[in-house]
Short mmCIF file of C-alpha atoms in Angstrom, two decimals:
data_model
loop_
_atom_site.label_atom_id
_atom_site.label_comp_id
_atom_site.label_asym_id
_atom_site.label_seq_id
_atom_site.Cartn_x
_atom_site.Cartn_y
_atom_site.Cartn_z
CA UNK A 1 86.11 163.43 34.58
CA UNK A 2 84.27 163.88 37.84
CA UNK A 3 81.55 161.50 36.62
CA UNK A 4 84.18 158.78 36.13
CA UNK A 5 85.46 159.32 39.68
CA UNK A 6 81.95 159.08 41.13
CA UNK A 7 81.17 155.99 39.03
CA UNK A 8 84.33 154.30 40.32
CA UNK A 9 83.23 155.03 43.88
CA UNK A 10 79.73 153.61 43.26
CA UNK A 11 81.13 150.41 41.70
CA UNK A 12 83.62 149.97 44.54
CA UNK A 13 80.91 150.58 47.10
CA UNK A 14 78.61 148.00 45.54
CA UNK A 15 81.48 145.51 45.64
CA UNK A 16 81.82 146.18 49.39
CA UNK A 17 78.07 145.79 50.01
CA UNK A 18 77.89 142.51 48.09
CA UNK A 19 81.15 141.03 49.38
CA UNK A 20 79.48 137.73 50.36
CA UNK A 21 77.81 136.96 47.00
CA UNK A 22 81.00 138.05 45.19
CA UNK A 23 83.18 136.08 47.64
CA UNK A 24 85.55 139.04 47.66
CA UNK A 25 86.85 140.48 50.92
CA UNK A 26 85.67 144.07 51.31
CA UNK A 27 89.23 145.13 52.17
CA UNK A 28 90.29 144.30 48.60
CA UNK A 29 87.44 146.35 47.14
CA UNK A 30 88.15 149.28 49.47
CA UNK A 31 91.88 149.38 48.75
CA UNK A 32 91.29 149.05 45.00
CA UNK A 33 88.64 151.77 45.08
CA UNK A 34 90.76 154.18 47.12
CA UNK A 35 93.87 153.83 44.96
CA UNK A 36 92.04 153.93 41.61
CA UNK A 37 90.00 157.00 42.56
CA UNK A 38 93.11 158.93 43.61
CA UNK A 39 94.80 157.84 40.35
CA UNK A 40 91.82 159.19 38.38
CA UNK A 41 91.91 162.45 40.36
CA UNK A 42 95.65 162.80 39.64
CA UNK A 43 95.19 162.11 35.92
CA UNK A 44 92.27 164.50 35.69
CA UNK A 45 94.14 167.20 37.60
CA UNK A 46 97.33 166.82 35.54
CA UNK A 47 95.39 167.08 32.29
CA UNK A 48 93.46 170.13 33.45
CA UNK A 49 90.13 168.26 33.34
CA UNK A 50 89.65 168.30 37.11
CA UNK A 51 90.15 170.81 39.92
CA UNK A 52 90.89 170.02 43.56
CA UNK A 53 90.10 171.83 46.79
CA UNK A 54 92.43 171.81 49.80
CA UNK A 55 91.65 171.89 53.51
CA UNK A 56 91.58 175.72 53.42
CA UNK A 57 88.84 175.68 50.73
CA UNK A 58 91.32 176.96 48.14
CA UNK A 59 90.73 175.56 44.64
CA UNK A 60 93.61 174.53 42.34
CA UNK A 61 93.55 173.69 38.65
CA UNK A 62 96.73 172.73 36.80
CA UNK A 63 95.30 173.70 33.45
CA UNK A 64 94.64 177.23 34.68
CA UNK A 65 97.70 177.80 36.86
CA UNK A 66 100.31 175.45 35.41
CA UNK A 67 103.78 174.88 36.76
CA UNK A 68 105.36 172.40 39.14
CA UNK A 69 104.03 174.16 42.22
CA UNK A 70 100.47 173.20 41.29
CA UNK A 71 101.46 169.54 41.07
CA UNK A 72 102.81 169.88 44.60
CA UNK A 73 99.39 171.11 45.70
CA UNK A 74 97.88 167.75 44.75
CA UNK A 75 100.56 165.95 46.78
CA UNK A 76 99.96 168.20 49.78
CA UNK A 77 96.21 167.52 49.67
CA UNK A 78 96.88 163.78 49.46
CA UNK A 79 99.35 163.92 52.38
CA UNK A 80 96.86 165.89 54.47
CA UNK A 81 94.12 163.29 54.00
CA UNK A 82 96.52 160.40 54.52
CA UNK A 83 97.68 162.01 57.76
CA UNK A 84 94.12 162.37 59.08
CA UNK A 85 93.36 158.77 58.06
CA UNK A 86 96.54 157.50 59.70
CA UNK A 87 95.52 159.11 63.00
CA UNK A 88 92.41 156.93 63.03
CA UNK A 89 94.28 153.77 61.97
CA UNK A 90 97.04 154.15 64.59
CA UNK A 91 94.42 154.77 67.24
CA UNK A 92 92.50 151.64 66.24
CA UNK A 93 95.65 149.48 66.10
CA UNK A 94 96.56 150.60 69.63
CA UNK A 95 93.08 149.95 71.01
CA UNK A 96 92.80 146.55 69.31
CA UNK A 97 96.22 145.50 70.61
CA UNK A 98 95.32 146.44 74.20
CA UNK A 99 92.11 144.42 73.92
CA UNK A 100 94.04 141.43 72.56
CA UNK A 101 96.55 141.69 75.44
CA UNK A 102 93.67 141.58 77.92
CA UNK A 103 92.22 138.57 76.12
CA UNK A 104 95.58 136.74 76.03
CA UNK A 105 95.72 136.99 79.82
CA UNK A 106 92.05 135.87 80.04
CA UNK A 107 91.03 139.19 81.54
CA UNK A 108 87.53 138.98 80.09
CA UNK A 109 87.02 135.68 81.90
CA UNK A 110 86.79 137.77 85.09
CA UNK A 111 83.70 139.49 83.66
CA UNK A 112 82.22 136.19 82.57
CA UNK A 113 82.62 134.77 86.07
CA UNK A 114 80.43 137.53 87.52
CA UNK A 115 77.24 136.20 85.93
CA UNK A 116 75.61 133.59 88.23
CA UNK A 117 71.84 133.88 87.60
CA UNK A 118 69.70 131.21 85.92
CA UNK A 119 66.72 133.50 85.29
CA UNK A 120 66.36 134.17 81.56
CA UNK A 121 65.10 137.74 81.94
CA UNK A 122 67.72 138.60 84.57
CA UNK A 123 70.46 137.20 82.34
CA UNK A 124 69.16 139.31 79.45
CA UNK A 125 69.34 142.50 81.52
CA UNK A 126 72.74 141.63 83.02
CA UNK A 127 74.28 140.75 79.65
CA UNK A 128 72.79 143.80 77.93
CA UNK A 129 73.85 146.16 80.72
CA UNK A 130 77.34 144.71 80.65
CA UNK A 131 77.40 145.08 76.86
CA UNK A 132 76.18 148.67 77.01
CA UNK A 133 78.93 149.88 79.34
CA UNK A 134 81.66 147.50 78.18
CA UNK A 135 81.25 148.63 74.56
CA UNK A 136 81.83 152.22 75.65
CA UNK A 137 85.31 151.19 76.83
CA UNK A 138 86.52 148.42 74.51
CA UNK A 139 84.25 149.16 71.47
CA UNK A 140 81.00 147.51 70.41
CA UNK A 141 82.59 144.84 68.21
CA UNK A 142 84.86 143.46 70.94
CA UNK A 143 82.13 143.69 73.57
CA UNK A 144 79.80 141.66 71.34
CA UNK A 145 82.42 138.96 70.82
CA UNK A 146 83.11 138.76 74.57
CA UNK A 147 79.41 138.54 75.49
CA UNK A 148 78.46 136.01 72.80
CA UNK A 149 81.32 133.86 74.09
CA UNK A 150 79.89 134.32 77.59
CA UNK A 151 76.43 133.24 76.40
CA UNK A 152 77.88 130.05 74.96
CA UNK A 153 79.10 129.12 78.43
CA UNK A 154 75.80 130.00 80.12
CA UNK A 155 73.17 128.89 77.54
CA UNK A 156 73.87 125.47 75.96
CA UNK A 157 71.04 125.67 73.40
CA UNK A 158 71.91 127.66 70.28
CA UNK A 159 68.24 128.37 69.54
CA UNK A 160 67.84 129.99 72.97
CA UNK A 161 71.03 132.01 72.51
CA UNK A 162 69.93 133.67 69.26
CA UNK A 163 67.56 136.18 70.86
CA UNK A 164 70.09 136.99 73.59
CA UNK A 165 72.82 137.58 71.01
CA UNK A 166 70.48 139.79 68.98
CA UNK A 167 69.54 141.97 71.95
CA UNK A 168 73.22 142.26 72.84
CA UNK A 169 73.89 143.66 69.34
CA UNK A 170 71.37 146.43 70.05
CA UNK A 171 72.85 147.11 73.51
CA UNK A 172 76.49 147.23 72.40
CA UNK A 173 75.76 149.47 69.42
CA UNK A 174 73.83 151.83 71.71
CA UNK A 175 76.65 151.74 74.26
CA UNK A 176 79.28 152.53 71.66
CA UNK A 177 77.42 155.60 70.42
CA UNK A 178 77.98 157.78 73.51
CA UNK A 179 81.72 157.07 73.87
CA UNK A 180 84.55 158.47 71.72
CA UNK A 181 86.18 155.02 71.80
CA UNK A 182 83.02 152.91 71.64
CA UNK A 183 82.51 152.81 67.87
CA UNK A 184 84.66 153.49 64.82
CA UNK A 185 82.31 156.26 63.69
CA UNK A 186 82.37 158.11 67.02
CA UNK A 187 86.16 157.73 67.04
CA UNK A 188 86.28 159.26 63.55
CA UNK A 189 84.13 162.20 64.64
CA UNK A 190 86.17 162.67 67.81
CA UNK A 191 89.57 162.54 66.10
CA UNK A 192 88.21 164.81 63.35
CA UNK A 193 87.34 167.44 66.00
CA UNK A 194 83.64 167.21 65.19
CA UNK A 195 82.67 166.13 68.71
CA UNK A 196 84.35 166.22 72.10
CA UNK A 197 84.41 163.36 74.60
CA UNK A 198 82.48 165.48 77.10
CA UNK A 199 79.94 166.53 74.50
CA UNK A 200 79.30 162.95 73.41
CA UNK A 201 78.66 161.75 76.95
CA UNK A 202 76.41 164.69 77.89
CA UNK A 203 74.33 164.63 74.72
CA UNK A 204 74.11 160.92 73.97
CA UNK A 205 74.18 158.95 77.25
CA UNK A 206 70.42 159.29 77.83
CA UNK A 207 69.31 158.74 74.18
CA UNK A 208 71.62 155.71 74.03
CA UNK A 209 70.15 154.32 77.25
CA UNK A 210 66.65 154.79 75.83
CA UNK A 211 67.72 153.07 72.61
CA UNK A 212 68.95 150.05 74.60
CA UNK A 213 66.23 149.91 77.28
CA UNK A 214 63.12 150.14 75.07
CA UNK A 215 63.86 146.86 73.22
CA UNK A 216 64.67 145.17 76.55
CA UNK A 217 61.35 146.27 78.06
CA UNK A 218 59.48 144.91 75.07
CA UNK A 219 61.52 141.69 75.06
CA UNK A 220 60.60 141.09 78.68
CA UNK A 221 57.05 140.17 77.52
CA UNK A 222 58.30 137.67 74.92
CA UNK A 223 58.10 133.92 75.64
CA UNK A 224 61.79 133.42 74.80
CA UNK A 225 62.73 135.11 78.07
CA UNK A 226 60.33 133.34 80.41
CA UNK A 227 61.53 130.77 82.96
CA UNK A 228 65.04 129.62 83.81
CA UNK A 229 68.04 128.33 81.89
CA UNK A 230 68.86 124.64 82.14
CA UNK A 231 72.62 124.30 82.65
CA UNK A 232 74.60 121.86 80.55
CA UNK A 233 75.69 118.72 82.37
CA UNK A 234 79.38 118.50 83.10
CA UNK A 235 80.05 122.15 82.30
CA UNK A 236 83.38 123.36 83.65
CA UNK A 237 84.01 126.46 85.71
CA UNK A 238 85.62 129.48 84.11
CA UNK A 239 89.37 129.48 84.63
CA UNK A 240 91.39 132.63 85.01
CA UNK A 241 95.11 133.31 85.34
CA UNK A 242 97.02 135.07 88.09
CA UNK A 243 97.40 138.02 85.73
CA UNK A 244 93.76 138.16 84.55
CA UNK A 245 92.45 140.81 86.95
CA UNK A 246 95.59 142.93 86.72
CA UNK A 247 95.62 142.98 82.91
CA UNK A 248 91.86 143.66 82.75
CA UNK A 249 92.23 146.61 85.12
CA UNK A 250 95.38 148.04 83.51
CA UNK A 251 94.00 147.58 79.99
CA UNK A 252 90.63 149.21 80.62
CA UNK A 253 92.21 152.07 82.57
CA UNK A 254 94.66 152.55 79.70
CA UNK A 255 91.86 152.93 77.17
CA UNK A 256 89.82 155.20 79.46
CA UNK A 257 92.93 157.35 80.00
CA UNK A 258 93.10 158.34 76.31
CA UNK A 259 90.31 160.97 76.39
CA UNK A 260 91.77 162.32 79.65
CA UNK A 261 95.20 162.63 78.02
CA UNK A 262 93.70 164.52 75.05
CA UNK A 263 91.87 166.90 77.39
CA UNK A 264 95.03 167.65 79.40
CA UNK A 265 97.57 167.92 76.57
CA UNK A 266 95.34 168.86 73.59
CA UNK A 267 97.38 166.39 71.54
CA UNK A 268 95.66 164.08 69.00
CA UNK A 269 94.10 160.95 70.57
CA UNK A 270 96.50 158.55 68.87
CA UNK A 271 99.36 159.95 70.98
CA UNK A 272 97.49 159.05 74.16
CA UNK A 273 96.71 155.61 72.73
CA UNK A 274 100.42 155.06 71.99
CA UNK A 275 101.20 155.93 75.61
CA UNK A 276 98.50 153.61 76.97
CA UNK A 277 99.58 150.76 74.70
CA UNK A 278 103.20 151.10 75.79
CA UNK A 279 102.23 150.95 79.49
CA UNK A 280 99.92 147.93 79.04
CA UNK A 281 102.55 146.18 76.91
CA UNK A 282 105.18 146.93 79.58
CA UNK A 283 103.03 145.34 82.27
CA UNK A 284 102.39 142.30 80.05
CA UNK A 285 106.13 141.77 79.58
CA UNK A 286 106.88 141.44 83.29
CA UNK A 287 103.75 140.00 84.86
CA UNK A 288 103.59 136.24 85.52
CA UNK A 289 100.33 134.68 84.33
CA UNK A 290 100.89 131.28 86.02
CA UNK A 291 102.72 129.80 89.00
CA UNK A 292 104.80 127.50 86.83
CA UNK A 293 105.50 130.20 84.29
CA UNK A 294 108.71 129.94 82.27
CA UNK A 295 110.36 132.11 79.64
CA UNK A 296 109.33 129.79 76.81
CA UNK A 297 105.66 130.54 77.52
CA UNK A 298 106.16 134.31 77.68
CA UNK A 299 105.70 134.68 73.93
CA UNK A 300 102.09 133.46 74.24
CA UNK A 301 101.22 136.43 76.46
CA UNK A 302 103.36 139.11 74.78
CA UNK A 303 102.55 142.18 72.76
CA UNK A 304 104.04 140.52 69.69
CA UNK A 305 101.44 137.78 69.90
CA UNK A 306 98.67 140.33 70.52
CA UNK A 307 99.69 142.27 67.41
CA UNK A 308 99.52 139.08 65.33
CA UNK A 309 95.89 138.59 66.43
CA UNK A 310 94.44 142.00 65.55
CA UNK A 311 92.16 142.36 62.52
CA UNK A 312 94.55 143.89 59.99
CA UNK A 313 91.99 143.35 57.23
CA UNK A 314 89.68 145.79 59.04
CA UNK A 315 92.50 148.34 59.27
CA UNK A 316 93.15 148.03 55.52
CA UNK A 317 89.42 148.36 54.82
CA UNK A 318 89.30 151.62 56.78
CA UNK A 319 92.39 152.85 54.94
CA UNK A 320 90.85 152.20 51.53
CA UNK A 321 87.38 153.56 52.27
CA UNK A 322 88.56 156.69 54.09
CA UNK A 323 91.02 157.58 51.34
CA UNK A 324 88.32 157.04 48.70
CA UNK A 325 85.96 159.37 50.55
CA UNK A 326 88.82 161.88 50.93
CA UNK A 327 89.24 161.89 47.16
CA UNK A 328 85.56 162.73 46.71
CA UNK A 329 85.96 165.47 49.28
CA UNK A 330 88.88 166.94 47.30
CA UNK A 331 87.53 166.64 43.73
CA UNK A 332 85.72 169.83 42.70
CA UNK A 333 82.28 170.09 41.09
CA UNK A 334 80.53 173.43 40.53
CA UNK A 335 83.12 175.33 42.57
CA UNK A 336 83.11 173.09 45.66
CA UNK A 337 84.15 169.62 46.81
CA UNK A 338 81.93 166.79 45.56
CA UNK A 339 80.70 165.86 49.04
CA UNK A 340 79.98 169.48 49.91
CA UNK A 341 78.04 169.80 46.66
CA UNK A 342 76.05 166.68 47.56
CA UNK A 343 75.23 168.22 50.95
CA UNK A 344 73.98 171.40 49.28
CA UNK A 345 71.72 169.40 46.97
CA UNK A 346 70.45 167.28 49.87
CA UNK A 347 69.67 170.35 51.96
CA UNK A 348 67.67 171.81 49.08
CA UNK A 349 65.71 168.58 48.66
CA UNK A 350 65.23 168.00 52.41
CA UNK A 351 65.63 171.34 54.26
CA UNK A 352 65.31 169.76 57.73
CA UNK A 353 68.73 168.40 58.74
CA UNK A 354 67.19 166.33 61.54
CA UNK A 355 65.25 164.35 58.93
CA UNK A 356 68.41 163.94 56.86
CA UNK A 357 70.34 162.58 59.85
CA UNK A 358 67.54 160.15 60.74
CA UNK A 359 67.63 158.96 57.12
CA UNK A 360 71.36 158.47 57.60
CA UNK A 361 70.60 156.16 60.54
CA UNK A 362 68.28 154.00 58.43
CA UNK A 363 70.86 153.95 55.63
CA UNK A 364 73.53 152.75 58.06
CA UNK A 365 71.52 149.53 58.48
CA UNK A 366 72.07 148.78 54.79
CA UNK A 367 75.31 150.61 54.00
CA UNK A 368 78.47 150.53 56.09
CA UNK A 369 78.39 153.44 58.55
CA UNK A 370 82.13 154.20 58.20
CA UNK A 371 81.90 155.70 54.68
CA UNK A 372 78.55 157.31 55.53
CA UNK A 373 80.07 159.20 58.46
CA UNK A 374 83.25 159.92 56.53
CA UNK A 375 81.13 161.41 53.74
CA UNK A 376 79.06 163.49 56.17
CA UNK A 377 82.28 164.89 57.68
CA UNK A 378 83.16 166.25 54.24
CA UNK A 379 79.64 167.42 53.47
CA UNK A 380 78.98 169.74 56.39
CA UNK A 381 80.94 172.62 57.86
CA UNK A 382 79.48 173.29 61.31
CA UNK A 383 81.25 173.86 64.68
CA UNK A 384 82.41 171.13 67.04
CA UNK A 385 79.72 169.60 69.28
CA UNK A 386 76.95 171.08 67.18
CA UNK A 387 73.59 169.33 67.13
CA UNK A 388 74.32 167.89 63.68
CA UNK A 389 77.49 166.03 64.69
CA UNK A 390 76.00 164.71 67.92
CA UNK A 391 72.91 163.44 66.13
CA UNK A 392 75.02 161.82 63.39
CA UNK A 393 77.08 160.06 66.06
CA UNK A 394 73.88 158.62 67.54
CA UNK A 395 72.05 157.63 64.35
CA UNK A 396 75.07 156.14 62.58
CA UNK A 397 76.07 154.22 65.70
CA UNK A 398 72.64 152.78 66.54
CA UNK A 399 70.87 152.59 63.18
CA UNK A 400 72.95 149.61 62.09
CA UNK A 401 71.19 147.42 64.66
CA UNK A 402 68.07 147.34 62.48
CA UNK A 403 69.69 144.73 60.20
CA UNK A 404 72.10 141.96 61.18
CA UNK A 405 74.56 143.17 58.49
CA UNK A 406 74.23 146.82 59.50
CA UNK A 407 77.04 146.93 62.06
CA UNK A 408 80.36 145.27 62.85
CA UNK A 409 78.81 143.91 66.05
CA UNK A 410 75.96 142.36 64.07
CA UNK A 411 78.27 140.78 61.52
CA UNK A 412 80.44 139.34 64.31
CA UNK A 413 77.43 137.80 66.09
CA UNK A 414 76.09 136.57 62.77
CA UNK A 415 79.33 134.72 62.10
CA UNK A 416 79.67 133.31 65.62
CA UNK A 417 76.07 132.06 65.98
CA UNK A 418 75.13 131.64 62.29
CA UNK A 419 72.20 134.05 62.70
CA UNK A 420 70.00 134.05 59.60
CA UNK A 421 69.38 137.42 57.92
CA UNK A 422 65.64 136.80 57.40
CA UNK A 423 65.20 135.44 60.95
CA UNK A 424 66.76 138.62 62.39
CA UNK A 425 64.62 140.76 60.08
CA UNK A 426 61.41 139.08 61.32
CA UNK A 427 62.27 138.69 65.00
CA UNK A 428 64.60 141.55 65.97
CA UNK A 429 64.60 144.39 63.43
CA UNK A 430 61.36 145.86 64.78
CA UNK A 431 62.80 145.88 68.31
CA UNK A 432 65.92 147.67 67.09
CA UNK A 433 63.79 150.16 65.14
CA UNK A 434 61.67 150.88 68.22
CA UNK A 435 64.81 151.59 70.24
CA UNK A 436 66.32 153.72 67.45
CA UNK A 437 63.21 155.89 67.06
CA UNK A 438 62.78 156.24 70.85
CA UNK A 439 66.43 157.25 71.25
CA UNK A 440 66.23 159.75 68.38
CA UNK A 441 63.12 161.36 69.89
CA UNK A 442 64.87 161.47 73.29
CA UNK A 443 67.85 163.25 71.71
CA UNK A 444 65.69 165.83 69.92
CA UNK A 445 63.62 166.44 73.05
CA UNK A 446 66.58 166.79 75.44
CA UNK A 447 69.05 168.70 73.25
CA UNK A 448 67.69 172.25 73.89
CA UNK A 449 68.04 171.74 77.66
CA UNK A 450 71.66 170.48 77.71
CA UNK A 451 74.58 172.78 78.58
CA UNK A 452 76.97 172.12 75.66
CA UNK A 453 75.90 173.46 72.25
#
């Protein structure tokens, strides 16, 4: 029975990877995979053909134990995993809504208005630096969208923009890796108590900087970044609202407050995100974006409108994939969960975990890093802020830059600027790989000297 469960996961995963050729949204494949796998686990468990393991490493088998109480064990395991998944989803919904509220009030236009230079190399460093730190606060996907939009206003030629957009992908993915709210995978590790906010910053800020700076230093010698940008004739100035600066400040502070709230209260991060969202939403309800503002226009700047703009398909994708991975974590093979068994086999084949984690980074360029990290969380049982979890956070977060389809930021830029897969592979992948390897070496070299272990 376990082979059928694994086969279902492989088929569902292939459908996610090849969503474009199949013309099937990956959210559909993920939801179908998650529900079918849990149905197979339930059927196998009820018939006695499959055992399950709970979060206390206790194994249950209906065929051996029998009785209604054993059926309840399956439900409890399912509820436990759904609860952990829901923590991540509620957190993401809150963060995405805050970002949309800022955008509705044109808060990001304030950041765009700060860039005045015409020098190509200076613009590259300014945009990449902004992307690196902005992604740590509002996540790498949103930061990429904001900065590609900024580039459209500053660089009229699409051909000139492509290299800028590509380097921004590398910078935002590197910036998201050292923040608990900068990337979905770091958020998963943080909420799952695998890493702490303090540990992420201390261990990964320098490797992430190295990962972002090395490609920029190399790019500085490339002809694409020589000379100055020719502005487009008749281009209009960036317009902001009366509420733009206030909403940008309140929104960013609200997101930054979440790790502080968790540190003070020791409550799960989604509680702090609910608090921050409520405060930002409250401000949005009463602030006046324009001088001639009337009640009829309020709905265009409200939380209701912001909620209608968030990517619900992404939320459903995370729901499906995380529940599918949870099923593999719960289904027993050879006396342990399937993912734990896979980890044991992998450790026997490749005894050095550092090599395994680096391989994970390269895999994340081809395979979505969300299920990879979710699987690793079920495979290994090591303490919070251990070297393994910190290194996984770095490699999974930055490895996706090596291919345009390897990260959410890359896919977003690909869609916005129609970046060709082969063009990125020829022009940019080697830069991203250089940054990834340099950052990984920086992590391995610095780790023994850092205070948190």
